[in-house]
Amino acid sequence: MTEADVIEQMVEYQDILLNGVQVFFTIVSAYVVAVWVFLRHAGFGLRLFSFFFLTLVLAFLGRVAYGSQRIHDGFVQTLIELDQSVGLSPTGDAALNNALTGIDTLIQNSMNGALVVVYIALFFLTFFARSTLRSNAQPGGSA
């Protein structure tokens, strides 16, 4: 595999990563709407099932992301080997430095931290948040 092939695949990996982020935000946004519209009035069983399903989907998405990360690590290792044998172009050197200086790790850790915070918030919204609307409320403040 040449340096150009590796760089092309790393750029494609970034596209896959951004698509994964897009899917994550879509799932979370849809779940928040579901909590607000349906689940706040639902029984515990439906809430439990919904949160279990959300957990399953996020775990699947996380597994796909983990597999993609392993492939990315292989690209970085290939760049290291190419650098040691024939040297890298400035583009290859920049891609390798991103991985070796910790920028890639910082981004991964930030995304993982955001996932944990969002997951805990969705757990709270699903099981503990109470509706602020009264079912018999009339406009003007009288019930």
Short mmCIF file of N, CA and C in Angstrom, two decimals:
data_model
loop_
_atom_site.label_atom_id
_atom_site.label_comp_id
_atom_site.label_asym_id
_atom_site.label_seq_id
_atom_site.Cartn_x
_atom_site.Cartn_y
_atom_site.Cartn_z
N MET A 1 0.85 -1.17 0.00
CA MET A 1 0.00 0.00 0.00
C MET A 1 0.90 1.24 0.00
N THR A 2 0.60 2.17 -0.89
CA THR A 2 1.41 3.37 -0.98
C THR A 2 0.90 4.42 0.00
N GLU A 3 1.72 5.45 0.18
CA GLU A 3 1.32 6.55 1.06
C GLU A 3 0.03 7.20 0.56
N ALA A 4 -0.09 7.36 -0.76
CA ALA A 4 -1.30 7.98 -1.33
C ALA A 4 -2.53 7.14 -1.01
N ASP A 5 -2.39 5.81 -1.09
CA ASP A 5 -3.52 4.93 -0.75
C ASP A 5 -3.92 5.09 0.71
N VAL A 6 -2.93 5.14 1.59
CA VAL A 6 -3.21 5.26 3.02
C VAL A 6 -3.88 6.58 3.32
N ILE A 7 -3.37 7.66 2.76
CA ILE A 7 -3.97 8.99 3.00
C ILE A 7 -5.40 9.02 2.48
N GLU A 8 -5.62 8.45 1.30
CA GLU A 8 -6.98 8.41 0.75
C GLU A 8 -7.91 7.65 1.69
N GLN A 9 -7.46 6.54 2.22
CA GLN A 9 -8.29 5.75 3.14
C GLN A 9 -8.50 6.49 4.47
N MET A 10 -7.51 7.24 4.91
CA MET A 10 -7.68 8.01 6.16
C MET A 10 -8.71 9.12 5.97
N VAL A 11 -8.71 9.74 4.81
CA VAL A 11 -9.72 10.77 4.51
C VAL A 11 -11.10 10.12 4.46
N GLU A 12 -11.20 8.94 3.86
CA GLU A 12 -12.46 8.21 3.83
C GLU A 12 -12.91 7.84 5.24
N TYR A 13 -11.95 7.48 6.10
CA TYR A 13 -12.25 7.18 7.51
C TYR A 13 -12.88 8.40 8.19
N GLN A 14 -12.35 9.60 7.91
CA GLN A 14 -12.93 10.81 8.51
C GLN A 14 -14.37 11.00 8.04
N ASP A 15 -14.64 10.68 6.78
CA ASP A 15 -16.00 10.77 6.27
C ASP A 15 -16.91 9.79 7.00
N ILE A 16 -16.43 8.58 7.21
CA ILE A 16 -17.20 7.57 7.95
C ILE A 16 -17.44 8.04 9.38
N LEU A 17 -16.41 8.61 9.99
CA LEU A 17 -16.53 9.12 11.36
C LEU A 17 -17.59 10.22 11.45
N LEU A 18 -17.58 11.14 10.51
CA LEU A 18 -18.58 12.21 10.52
C LEU A 18 -19.99 11.67 10.26
N ASN A 19 -20.10 10.65 9.43
CA ASN A 19 -21.41 10.01 9.23
C ASN A 19 -21.89 9.36 10.52
N GLY A 20 -20.97 8.74 11.26
CA GLY A 20 -21.33 8.15 12.54
C GLY A 20 -21.80 9.19 13.53
N VAL A 21 -21.13 10.34 13.56
CA VAL A 21 -21.55 11.43 14.43
C VAL A 21 -22.94 11.92 14.03
N GLN A 22 -23.18 12.00 12.74
CA GLN A 22 -24.49 12.43 12.24
C GLN A 22 -25.57 11.43 12.68
N VAL A 23 -25.31 10.15 12.55
CA VAL A 23 -26.27 9.13 12.96
C VAL A 23 -26.52 9.23 14.46
N PHE A 24 -25.45 9.43 15.24
CA PHE A 24 -25.58 9.56 16.70
C PHE A 24 -26.51 10.72 17.05
N PHE A 25 -26.29 11.89 16.46
CA PHE A 25 -27.13 13.05 16.77
C PHE A 25 -28.57 12.83 16.30
N THR A 26 -28.75 12.15 15.20
CA THR A 26 -30.11 11.86 14.72
C THR A 26 -30.83 10.95 15.70
N ILE A 27 -30.16 9.90 16.16
CA ILE A 27 -30.77 8.96 17.10
C ILE A 27 -31.11 9.67 18.41
N VAL A 28 -30.16 10.44 18.93
CA VAL A 28 -30.39 11.12 20.20
C VAL A 28 -31.51 12.15 20.06
N SER A 29 -31.53 12.89 18.98
CA SER A 29 -32.59 13.89 18.77
C SER A 29 -33.95 13.22 18.67
N ALA A 30 -34.03 12.13 17.94
CA ALA A 30 -35.31 11.41 17.83
C ALA A 30 -35.75 10.86 19.18
N TYR A 31 -34.80 10.39 19.96
CA TYR A 31 -35.15 9.85 21.28
C TYR A 31 -35.64 10.95 22.22
N VAL A 32 -35.02 12.12 22.17
CA VAL A 32 -35.46 13.23 23.01
C VAL A 32 -36.89 13.63 22.63
N VAL A 33 -37.18 13.67 21.35
CA VAL A 33 -38.55 13.98 20.90
C VAL A 33 -39.50 12.89 21.40
N ALA A 34 -39.09 11.63 21.30
CA ALA A 34 -39.94 10.53 21.78
C ALA A 34 -40.20 10.64 23.27
N VAL A 35 -39.18 11.02 24.03
CA VAL A 35 -39.37 11.20 25.48
C VAL A 35 -40.37 12.31 25.72
N TRP A 36 -40.22 13.40 25.04
CA TRP A 36 -41.09 14.56 25.27
C TRP A 36 -42.53 14.29 24.84
N VAL A 37 -42.71 13.64 23.71
CA VAL A 37 -44.05 13.47 23.16
C VAL A 37 -44.75 12.23 23.73
N PHE A 38 -44.04 11.12 23.84
CA PHE A 38 -44.69 9.87 24.19
C PHE A 38 -44.28 9.31 25.55
N LEU A 39 -43.00 9.18 25.76
CA LEU A 39 -42.52 8.40 26.91
C LEU A 39 -42.78 9.06 28.26
N ARG A 40 -42.95 10.36 28.29
CA ARG A 40 -43.21 10.98 29.59
C ARG A 40 -44.59 10.59 30.13
N HIS A 41 -45.46 10.12 29.24
CA HIS A 41 -46.79 9.66 29.65
C HIS A 41 -46.88 8.14 29.69
N ALA A 42 -45.82 7.47 29.30
CA ALA A 42 -45.85 6.00 29.20
C ALA A 42 -45.56 5.35 30.54
N GLY A 43 -45.93 4.10 30.64
CA GLY A 43 -45.64 3.32 31.84
C GLY A 43 -44.17 2.92 31.89
N PHE A 44 -43.81 2.36 33.03
CA PHE A 44 -42.41 1.99 33.26
C PHE A 44 -41.93 0.95 32.25
N GLY A 45 -42.77 -0.02 31.91
CA GLY A 45 -42.39 -1.08 30.98
C GLY A 45 -41.99 -0.54 29.61
N LEU A 46 -42.78 0.40 29.08
CA LEU A 46 -42.46 0.98 27.78
C LEU A 46 -41.20 1.84 27.87
N ARG A 47 -41.05 2.56 28.95
CA ARG A 47 -39.83 3.35 29.14
C ARG A 47 -38.60 2.45 29.19
N LEU A 48 -38.73 1.35 29.94
CA LEU A 48 -37.61 0.41 30.06
C LEU A 48 -37.27 -0.19 28.70
N PHE A 49 -38.26 -0.63 27.96
CA PHE A 49 -38.02 -1.18 26.63
C PHE A 49 -37.37 -0.15 25.71
N SER A 50 -37.88 1.07 25.73
CA SER A 50 -37.34 2.12 24.86
C SER A 50 -35.88 2.42 25.20
N PHE A 51 -35.58 2.49 26.49
CA PHE A 51 -34.20 2.78 26.87
C PHE A 51 -33.30 1.59 26.55
N PHE A 52 -33.80 0.37 26.72
CA PHE A 52 -33.03 -0.81 26.34
C PHE A 52 -32.73 -0.78 24.84
N PHE A 53 -33.73 -0.46 24.04
CA PHE A 53 -33.53 -0.40 22.59
C PHE A 53 -32.52 0.69 22.23
N LEU A 54 -32.63 1.87 22.86
CA LEU A 54 -31.66 2.93 22.64
C LEU A 54 -30.26 2.45 23.00
N THR A 55 -30.14 1.77 24.12
CA THR A 55 -28.84 1.24 24.55
C THR A 55 -28.29 0.27 23.52
N LEU A 56 -29.15 -0.59 23.00
CA LEU A 56 -28.74 -1.55 21.99
C LEU A 56 -28.24 -0.85 20.73
N VAL A 57 -28.97 0.14 20.27
CA VAL A 57 -28.58 0.88 19.06
C VAL A 57 -27.26 1.61 19.29
N LEU A 58 -27.11 2.27 20.43
CA LEU A 58 -25.87 2.99 20.71
C LEU A 58 -24.69 2.03 20.89
N ALA A 59 -24.94 0.87 21.46
CA ALA A 59 -23.87 -0.13 21.59
C ALA A 59 -23.44 -0.62 20.21
N PHE A 60 -24.38 -0.85 19.33
CA PHE A 60 -24.06 -1.25 17.97
C PHE A 60 -23.25 -0.17 17.27
N LEU A 61 -23.69 1.07 17.39
CA LEU A 61 -22.97 2.19 16.78
C LEU A 61 -21.56 2.30 17.37
N GLY A 62 -21.45 2.10 18.68
CA GLY A 62 -20.14 2.13 19.32
C GLY A 62 -19.23 1.03 18.83
N ARG A 63 -19.79 -0.15 18.60
CA ARG A 63 -18.98 -1.28 18.09
C ARG A 63 -18.47 -0.99 16.69
N VAL A 64 -19.31 -0.41 15.86
CA VAL A 64 -18.89 -0.02 14.51
C VAL A 64 -17.77 1.02 14.59
N ALA A 65 -17.93 1.99 15.49
CA ALA A 65 -16.90 3.02 15.67
C ALA A 65 -15.59 2.41 16.16
N TYR A 66 -15.68 1.44 17.06
CA TYR A 66 -14.48 0.77 17.56
C TYR A 66 -13.76 0.03 16.43
N GLY A 67 -14.51 -0.66 15.60
CA GLY A 67 -13.91 -1.35 14.46
C GLY A 67 -13.25 -0.37 13.50
N SER A 68 -13.90 0.74 13.26
CA SER A 68 -13.32 1.77 12.39
C SER A 68 -12.04 2.33 13.00
N GLN A 69 -12.03 2.50 14.32
CA GLN A 69 -10.84 3.01 14.99
C GLN A 69 -9.67 2.04 14.84
N ARG A 70 -9.94 0.76 14.93
CA ARG A 70 -8.88 -0.25 14.77
C ARG A 70 -8.28 -0.18 13.36
N ILE A 71 -9.13 0.03 12.37
CA ILE A 71 -8.64 0.18 11.00
C ILE A 71 -7.79 1.44 10.90
N HIS A 72 -8.24 2.53 11.52
CA HIS A 72 -7.47 3.77 11.52
C HIS A 72 -6.10 3.55 12.16
N ASP A 73 -6.07 2.80 13.25
CA ASP A 73 -4.78 2.50 13.89
C ASP A 73 -3.86 1.75 12.93
N GLY A 74 -4.42 0.88 12.10
CA GLY A 74 -3.63 0.18 11.09
C GLY A 74 -3.07 1.13 10.05
N PHE A 75 -3.87 2.13 9.67
CA PHE A 75 -3.37 3.13 8.73
C PHE A 75 -2.20 3.90 9.33
N VAL A 76 -2.32 4.25 10.60
CA VAL A 76 -1.24 4.98 11.27
C VAL A 76 0.02 4.11 11.32
N GLN A 77 -0.13 2.84 11.65
CA GLN A 77 1.02 1.93 11.68
C GLN A 77 1.66 1.81 10.30
N THR A 78 0.84 1.77 9.26
CA THR A 78 1.37 1.72 7.89
C THR A 78 2.15 2.98 7.57
N LEU A 79 1.66 4.14 7.99
CA LEU A 79 2.40 5.38 7.77
C LEU A 79 3.73 5.37 8.52
N ILE A 80 3.74 4.83 9.72
CA ILE A 80 5.00 4.73 10.48
C ILE A 80 6.00 3.88 9.72
N GLU A 81 5.55 2.75 9.20
CA GLU A 81 6.44 1.87 8.44
C GLU A 81 6.92 2.53 7.16
N LEU A 82 6.03 3.24 6.47
CA LEU A 82 6.44 3.95 5.26
C LEU A 82 7.44 5.06 5.58
N ASP A 83 7.22 5.74 6.69
CA ASP A 83 8.13 6.81 7.10
C ASP A 83 9.52 6.26 7.38
N GLN A 84 9.59 5.10 8.00
CA GLN A 84 10.87 4.48 8.33
C GLN A 84 11.58 3.94 7.09
N SER A 85 10.83 3.52 6.09
CA SER A 85 11.46 2.91 4.92
C SER A 85 11.75 3.91 3.80
N VAL A 86 10.78 4.71 3.41
CA VAL A 86 10.98 5.60 2.27
C VAL A 86 10.74 7.08 2.60
N GLY A 87 10.23 7.38 3.77
CA GLY A 87 9.91 8.76 4.12
C GLY A 87 8.51 9.13 3.66
N LEU A 88 8.02 10.21 4.21
CA LEU A 88 6.66 10.64 3.90
C LEU A 88 6.67 12.02 3.27
N SER A 89 5.64 12.29 2.50
CA SER A 89 5.41 13.63 1.98
C SER A 89 4.91 14.50 3.12
N PRO A 90 4.83 15.81 2.91
CA PRO A 90 4.29 16.67 3.97
C PRO A 90 2.87 16.28 4.39
N THR A 91 2.04 15.82 3.47
CA THR A 91 0.69 15.39 3.82
C THR A 91 0.72 14.16 4.71
N GLY A 92 1.51 13.19 4.33
CA GLY A 92 1.65 11.98 5.15
C GLY A 92 2.23 12.28 6.51
N ASP A 93 3.22 13.19 6.53
CA ASP A 93 3.82 13.59 7.79
C ASP A 93 2.80 14.28 8.70
N ALA A 94 1.94 15.12 8.13
CA ALA A 94 0.91 15.81 8.92
C ALA A 94 -0.10 14.80 9.47
N ALA A 95 -0.49 13.84 8.65
CA ALA A 95 -1.45 12.82 9.11
C ALA A 95 -0.84 11.98 10.22
N LEU A 96 0.42 11.63 10.08
CA LEU A 96 1.09 10.85 11.12
C LEU A 96 1.26 11.65 12.40
N ASN A 97 1.59 12.93 12.28
CA ASN A 97 1.74 13.78 13.47
C ASN A 97 0.43 13.95 14.22
N ASN A 98 -0.70 14.00 13.50
CA ASN A 98 -2.00 14.08 14.17
C ASN A 98 -2.18 12.90 15.11
N ALA A 99 -1.80 11.73 14.65
CA ALA A 99 -1.96 10.52 15.47
C ALA A 99 -0.93 10.48 16.60
N LEU A 100 0.31 10.83 16.30
CA LEU A 100 1.37 10.67 17.28
C LEU A 100 1.38 11.75 18.36
N THR A 101 0.83 12.93 18.07
CA THR A 101 0.82 14.02 19.06
C THR A 101 -0.42 13.99 19.95
N GLY A 102 -1.33 13.07 19.67
CA GLY A 102 -2.49 12.91 20.55
C GLY A 102 -3.73 13.65 20.12
N ILE A 103 -3.70 14.33 18.99
CA ILE A 103 -4.90 15.05 18.54
C ILE A 103 -6.04 14.07 18.28
N ASP A 104 -5.73 12.98 17.59
CA ASP A 104 -6.76 11.97 17.31
C ASP A 104 -7.32 11.39 18.61
N THR A 105 -6.45 11.13 19.57
CA THR A 105 -6.89 10.58 20.86
C THR A 105 -7.75 11.59 21.61
N LEU A 106 -7.38 12.85 21.56
CA LEU A 106 -8.17 13.89 22.23
C LEU A 106 -9.58 13.95 21.64
N ILE A 107 -9.68 13.87 20.33
CA ILE A 107 -10.99 13.89 19.68
C ILE A 107 -11.80 12.66 20.09
N GLN A 108 -11.17 11.49 20.09
CA GLN A 108 -11.86 10.26 20.48
C GLN A 108 -12.34 10.34 21.93
N ASN A 109 -11.49 10.80 22.82
CA ASN A 109 -11.86 10.90 24.23
C ASN A 109 -12.98 11.92 24.43
N SER A 110 -12.95 13.01 23.69
CA SER A 110 -14.02 14.02 23.78
C SER A 110 -15.35 13.43 23.32
N MET A 111 -15.31 12.67 22.24
CA MET A 111 -16.54 12.05 21.74
C MET A 111 -17.06 11.00 22.72
N ASN A 112 -16.16 10.22 23.30
CA ASN A 112 -16.58 9.22 24.28
C ASN A 112 -17.17 9.89 25.52
N GLY A 113 -16.56 10.98 25.97
CA GLY A 113 -17.09 11.71 27.12
C GLY A 113 -18.47 12.29 26.84
N ALA A 114 -18.64 12.84 25.64
CA ALA A 114 -19.95 13.37 25.26
C ALA A 114 -20.99 12.26 25.22
N LEU A 115 -20.61 11.11 24.73
CA LEU A 115 -21.53 9.97 24.68
C LEU A 115 -21.99 9.58 26.08
N VAL A 116 -21.06 9.54 27.03
CA VAL A 116 -21.41 9.16 28.41
C VAL A 116 -22.36 10.20 29.02
N VAL A 117 -22.07 11.48 28.82
CA VAL A 117 -22.91 12.54 29.38
C VAL A 117 -24.31 12.48 28.77
N VAL A 118 -24.39 12.33 27.46
CA VAL A 118 -25.69 12.27 26.79
C VAL A 118 -26.46 11.03 27.24
N TYR A 119 -25.79 9.90 27.36
CA TYR A 119 -26.44 8.66 27.79
C TYR A 119 -27.03 8.81 29.19
N ILE A 120 -26.27 9.40 30.11
CA ILE A 120 -26.76 9.62 31.47
C ILE A 120 -27.95 10.59 31.46
N ALA A 121 -27.86 11.63 30.64
CA ALA A 121 -28.96 12.59 30.55
C ALA A 121 -30.23 11.92 29.99
N LEU A 122 -30.07 11.07 28.99
CA LEU A 122 -31.23 10.36 28.44
C LEU A 122 -31.81 9.38 29.45
N PHE A 123 -30.96 8.75 30.24
CA PHE A 123 -31.44 7.87 31.30
C PHE A 123 -32.30 8.67 32.29
N PHE A 124 -31.79 9.83 32.70
CA PHE A 124 -32.53 10.68 33.63
C PHE A 124 -33.86 11.13 33.02
N LEU A 125 -33.82 11.59 31.77
CA LEU A 125 -35.05 12.04 31.12
C LEU A 125 -36.07 10.92 30.97
N THR A 126 -35.58 9.71 30.70
CA THR A 126 -36.49 8.58 30.50
C THR A 126 -37.18 8.16 31.78
N PHE A 127 -36.44 8.11 32.88
CA PHE A 127 -36.99 7.49 34.09
C PHE A 127 -37.33 8.46 35.22
N PHE A 128 -36.77 9.66 35.24
CA PHE A 128 -36.95 10.53 36.40
C PHE A 128 -37.55 11.89 36.11
N ALA A 129 -37.48 12.37 34.89
CA ALA A 129 -38.01 13.69 34.58
C ALA A 129 -39.53 13.66 34.61
N ARG A 130 -40.12 14.66 35.17
CA ARG A 130 -41.57 14.77 35.25
C ARG A 130 -42.06 15.80 34.25
N SER A 131 -43.27 15.60 33.79
CA SER A 131 -43.88 16.54 32.86
C SER A 131 -44.17 17.86 33.57
N THR A 132 -43.89 18.96 32.89
CA THR A 132 -44.21 20.27 33.46
C THR A 132 -45.58 20.76 32.99
N LEU A 133 -46.21 20.03 32.09
CA LEU A 133 -47.53 20.41 31.59
C LEU A 133 -48.61 19.69 32.38
N ARG A 134 -49.67 20.37 32.67
CA ARG A 134 -50.83 19.75 33.30
C ARG A 134 -51.81 19.36 32.21
N SER A 135 -52.37 18.20 32.33
CA SER A 135 -53.25 17.72 31.27
C SER A 135 -54.54 18.55 31.19
N ASN A 136 -54.96 19.21 32.27
CA ASN A 136 -56.20 19.98 32.25
C ASN A 136 -55.96 21.48 32.23
N ALA A 137 -54.76 21.90 31.96
CA ALA A 137 -54.45 23.34 31.98
C ALA A 137 -55.19 24.06 30.87
N GLN A 138 -55.73 25.22 31.20
CA GLN A 138 -56.44 26.05 30.25
C GLN A 138 -55.60 27.30 29.98
N PRO A 139 -55.71 27.87 28.77
CA PRO A 139 -55.03 29.14 28.53
C PRO A 139 -55.51 30.20 29.51
N GLY A 140 -54.64 31.01 29.95
CA GLY A 140 -54.99 32.08 30.87
C GLY A 140 -54.75 31.73 32.31
N GLY A 141 -54.30 30.51 32.59
CA GLY A 141 -53.91 30.15 33.94
C GLY A 141 -54.97 29.46 34.77
N SER A 142 -56.22 29.36 34.31
CA SER A 142 -57.22 28.67 35.14
C SER A 142 -57.32 27.22 34.70
N ALA A 143 -57.52 26.37 35.71
CA ALA A 143 -57.61 24.93 35.40
C ALA A 143 -59.02 24.45 35.47
#
